[in-house]
Short mmCIF file of C-alpha atoms in Angstrom, two decimals:
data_model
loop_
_atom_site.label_atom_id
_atom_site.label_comp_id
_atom_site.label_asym_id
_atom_site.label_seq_id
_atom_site.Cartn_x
_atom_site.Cartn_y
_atom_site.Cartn_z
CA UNK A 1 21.66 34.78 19.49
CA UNK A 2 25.01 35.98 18.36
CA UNK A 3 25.30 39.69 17.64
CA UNK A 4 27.34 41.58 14.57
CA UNK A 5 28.69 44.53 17.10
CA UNK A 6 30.51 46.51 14.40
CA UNK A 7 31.39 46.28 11.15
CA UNK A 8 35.00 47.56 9.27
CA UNK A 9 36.00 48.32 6.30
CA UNK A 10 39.45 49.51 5.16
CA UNK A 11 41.86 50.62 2.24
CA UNK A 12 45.35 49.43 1.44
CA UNK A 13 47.87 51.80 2.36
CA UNK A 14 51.72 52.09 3.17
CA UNK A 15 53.06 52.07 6.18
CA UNK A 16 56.34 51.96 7.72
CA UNK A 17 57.14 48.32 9.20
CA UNK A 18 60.94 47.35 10.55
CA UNK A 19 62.31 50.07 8.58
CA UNK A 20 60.34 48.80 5.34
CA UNK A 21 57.31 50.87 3.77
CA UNK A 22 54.99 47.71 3.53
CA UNK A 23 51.49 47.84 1.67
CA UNK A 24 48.93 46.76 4.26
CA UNK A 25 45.01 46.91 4.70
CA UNK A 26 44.73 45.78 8.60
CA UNK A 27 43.96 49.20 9.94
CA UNK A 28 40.06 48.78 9.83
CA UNK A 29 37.45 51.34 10.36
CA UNK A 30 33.79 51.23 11.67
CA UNK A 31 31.29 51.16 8.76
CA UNK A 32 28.04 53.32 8.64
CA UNK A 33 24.85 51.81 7.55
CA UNK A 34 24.60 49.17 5.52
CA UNK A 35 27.53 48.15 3.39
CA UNK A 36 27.40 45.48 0.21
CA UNK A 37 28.42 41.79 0.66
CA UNK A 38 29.71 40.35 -2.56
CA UNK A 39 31.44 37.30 -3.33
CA UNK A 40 34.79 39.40 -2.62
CA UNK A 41 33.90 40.80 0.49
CA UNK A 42 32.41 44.17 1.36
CA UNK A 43 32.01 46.85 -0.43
CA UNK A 44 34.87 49.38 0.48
CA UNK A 45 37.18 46.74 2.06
CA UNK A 46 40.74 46.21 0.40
CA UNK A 47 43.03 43.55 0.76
CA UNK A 48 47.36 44.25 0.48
CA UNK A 49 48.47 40.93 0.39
CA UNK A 50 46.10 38.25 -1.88
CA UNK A 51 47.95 35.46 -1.36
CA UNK A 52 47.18 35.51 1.91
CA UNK A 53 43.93 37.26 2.50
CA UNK A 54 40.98 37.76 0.27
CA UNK A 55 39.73 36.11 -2.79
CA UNK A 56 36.53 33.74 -2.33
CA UNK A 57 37.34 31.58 0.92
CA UNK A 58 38.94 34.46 2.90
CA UNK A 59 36.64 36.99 1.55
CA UNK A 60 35.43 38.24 5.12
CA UNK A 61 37.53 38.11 8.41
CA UNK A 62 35.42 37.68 11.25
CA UNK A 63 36.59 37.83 15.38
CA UNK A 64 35.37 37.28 18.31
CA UNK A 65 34.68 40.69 20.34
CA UNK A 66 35.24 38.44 23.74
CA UNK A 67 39.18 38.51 22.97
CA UNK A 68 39.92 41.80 23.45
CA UNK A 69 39.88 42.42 27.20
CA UNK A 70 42.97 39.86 26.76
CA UNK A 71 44.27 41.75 24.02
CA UNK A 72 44.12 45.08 25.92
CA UNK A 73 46.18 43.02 28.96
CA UNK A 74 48.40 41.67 26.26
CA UNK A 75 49.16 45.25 25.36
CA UNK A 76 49.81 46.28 28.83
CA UNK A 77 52.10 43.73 29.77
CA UNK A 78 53.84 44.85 26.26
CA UNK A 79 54.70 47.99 27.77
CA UNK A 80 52.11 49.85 25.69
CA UNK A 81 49.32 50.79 28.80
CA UNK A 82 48.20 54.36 27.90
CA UNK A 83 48.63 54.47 24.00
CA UNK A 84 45.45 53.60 22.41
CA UNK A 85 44.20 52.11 25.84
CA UNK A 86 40.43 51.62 23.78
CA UNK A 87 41.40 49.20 21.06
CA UNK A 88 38.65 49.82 18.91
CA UNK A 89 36.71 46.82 17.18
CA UNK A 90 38.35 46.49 14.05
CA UNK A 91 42.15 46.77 15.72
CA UNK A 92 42.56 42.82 14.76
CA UNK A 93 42.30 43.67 11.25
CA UNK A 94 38.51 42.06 11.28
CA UNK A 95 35.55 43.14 9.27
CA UNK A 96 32.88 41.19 11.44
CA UNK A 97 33.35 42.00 15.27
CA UNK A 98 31.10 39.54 16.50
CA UNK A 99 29.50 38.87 20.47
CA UNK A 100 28.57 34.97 21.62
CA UNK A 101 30.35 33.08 18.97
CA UNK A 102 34.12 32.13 20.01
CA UNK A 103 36.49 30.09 17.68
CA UNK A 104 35.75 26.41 19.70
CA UNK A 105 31.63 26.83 18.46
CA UNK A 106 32.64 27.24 14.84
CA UNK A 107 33.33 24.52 12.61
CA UNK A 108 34.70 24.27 8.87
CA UNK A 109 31.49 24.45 6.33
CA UNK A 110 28.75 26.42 9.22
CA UNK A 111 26.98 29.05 8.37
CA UNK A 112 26.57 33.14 9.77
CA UNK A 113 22.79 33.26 8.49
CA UNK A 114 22.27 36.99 8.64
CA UNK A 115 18.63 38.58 7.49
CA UNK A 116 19.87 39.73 4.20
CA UNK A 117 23.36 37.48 3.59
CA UNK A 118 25.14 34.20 4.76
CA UNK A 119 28.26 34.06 5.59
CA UNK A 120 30.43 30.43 5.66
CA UNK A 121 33.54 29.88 7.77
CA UNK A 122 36.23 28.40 6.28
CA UNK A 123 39.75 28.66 8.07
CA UNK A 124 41.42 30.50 10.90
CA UNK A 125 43.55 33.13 10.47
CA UNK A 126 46.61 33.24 10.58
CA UNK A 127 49.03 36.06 12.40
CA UNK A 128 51.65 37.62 10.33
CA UNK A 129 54.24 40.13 10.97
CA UNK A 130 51.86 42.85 10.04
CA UNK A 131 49.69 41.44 12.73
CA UNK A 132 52.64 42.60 15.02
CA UNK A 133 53.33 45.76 14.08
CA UNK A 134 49.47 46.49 13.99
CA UNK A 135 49.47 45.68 17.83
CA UNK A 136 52.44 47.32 18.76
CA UNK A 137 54.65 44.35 20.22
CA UNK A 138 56.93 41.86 18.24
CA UNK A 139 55.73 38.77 19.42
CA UNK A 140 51.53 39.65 19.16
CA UNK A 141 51.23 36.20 16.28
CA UNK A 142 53.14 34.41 18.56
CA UNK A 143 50.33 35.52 21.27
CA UNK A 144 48.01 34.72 19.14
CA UNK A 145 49.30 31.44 17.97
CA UNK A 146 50.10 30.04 21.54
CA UNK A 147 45.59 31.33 23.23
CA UNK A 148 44.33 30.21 20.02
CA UNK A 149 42.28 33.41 19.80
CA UNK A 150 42.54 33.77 15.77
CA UNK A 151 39.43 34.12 14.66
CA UNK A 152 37.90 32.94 11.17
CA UNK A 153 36.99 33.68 7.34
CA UNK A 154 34.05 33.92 5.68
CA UNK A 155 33.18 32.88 2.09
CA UNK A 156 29.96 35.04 0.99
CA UNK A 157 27.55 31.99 0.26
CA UNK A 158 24.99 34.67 -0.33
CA UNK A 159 25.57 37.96 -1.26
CA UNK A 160 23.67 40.95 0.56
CA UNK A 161 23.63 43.51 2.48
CA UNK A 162 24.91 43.90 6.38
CA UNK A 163 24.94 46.39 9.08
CA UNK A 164 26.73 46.39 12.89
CA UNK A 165 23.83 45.52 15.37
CA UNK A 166 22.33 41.86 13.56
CA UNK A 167 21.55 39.34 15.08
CA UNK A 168 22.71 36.19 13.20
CA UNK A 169 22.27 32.32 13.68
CA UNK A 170 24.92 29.80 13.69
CA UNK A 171 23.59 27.13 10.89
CA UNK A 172 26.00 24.07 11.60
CA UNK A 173 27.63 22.48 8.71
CA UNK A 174 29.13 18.99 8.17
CA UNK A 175 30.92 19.52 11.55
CA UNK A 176 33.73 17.64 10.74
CA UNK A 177 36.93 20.07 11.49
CA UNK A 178 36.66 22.85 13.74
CA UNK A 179 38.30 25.95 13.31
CA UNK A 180 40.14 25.27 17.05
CA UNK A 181 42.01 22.17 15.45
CA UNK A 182 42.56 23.50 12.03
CA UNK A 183 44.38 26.58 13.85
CA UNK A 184 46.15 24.21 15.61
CA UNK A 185 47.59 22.24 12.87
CA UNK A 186 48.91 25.01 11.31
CA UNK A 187 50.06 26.59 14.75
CA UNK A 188 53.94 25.27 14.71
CA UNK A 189 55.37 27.70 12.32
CA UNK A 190 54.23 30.79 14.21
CA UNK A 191 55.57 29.49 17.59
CA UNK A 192 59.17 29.62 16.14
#
């Protein structure tokens, strides 16, 4: 069964990006114990930019914990071996670092049926210059864009509680547009 391996939360907070002080809330940090799920997300989280994350169908960011061996290369080929050489789970920006469920299982309308919550999918992400400046290299979204790796929001179908170390089960949905192809249709303006 897939596997909640850690769980992040985070506050908005300024931070210095291309010479601008940009409000941001994609530095994550582990959660202890149980944390609230509510139809906004968890309890604790923020969200800088609404228009582009948060509100009901982007109310949890979930990725896949299988990406970051290539996001540690990706660094290292960056320049950047040495700084930060761990990449803790929550360096994506993600809430939900999940094991055994990669973007090509997961399908518009399934369901993360967790003991106390479920969880529906509902889009990819999508990179953004904050993305970039997050992982240390200029062209990370464009990384992103061209493996495909983007991982996916939630919408809290029920509210509850979670904690890192579930188990979950993947309840399929109408299966009729995967997150894979909905990335890719909206993959063109990040490869400029």
């Amino acid at each position: 069964m897939p596997q909640l391996l850690s769980l992040q939360i985070g506050s908005a907070r300024r931070v210095g990006i291309h010479g601008r002080n940009v409000l941001t809330a994609i530095h994550k940090q582990a959660a202890i114990g149980q944390v609230a799920v509510m139809p906004l997300g968890l309890a604790g989280d923020e969200q800088a930019d609404l228009s582009v994350h948060g509100g009901l169908d982007k109310a949890v960011y979930a990725y896949p914990s299988e990406h970051y061996p290539f996001w540690r290369q990706a660094r290292a080929d960056a320049g950047l071996a040495g700084l930060d050489d761990g990449l803790p789970w929550g360096s994506m920006g993600e809430n939900l670092s999940l094991a055994g469920l990669l973007e090509c299982e997961v399908w518009v309308g399934d369901v993360l049926q967790f003991a106390h919550c479920a969880l529906r999918v509902t889009q990819p992400r999508e990179p953004c210059y904050k993305f970039n400046a997050a992982m240390g290299f200029s062209h990370a979204s464009k990384v992103m864009a061209q493996q495909g790796c983007c991982g996916f929001y939630l919408a809290v179908e029920v509210p509850g509680m979670l904690q890192a170390g579930e188990v979950f089960e993947l309840v399929a949905g109408p299966r009729r547009l995967g997150i894979p192809e909905m990335f890719s249709a909206k993959l063109f303006k990040h490869l400029r």
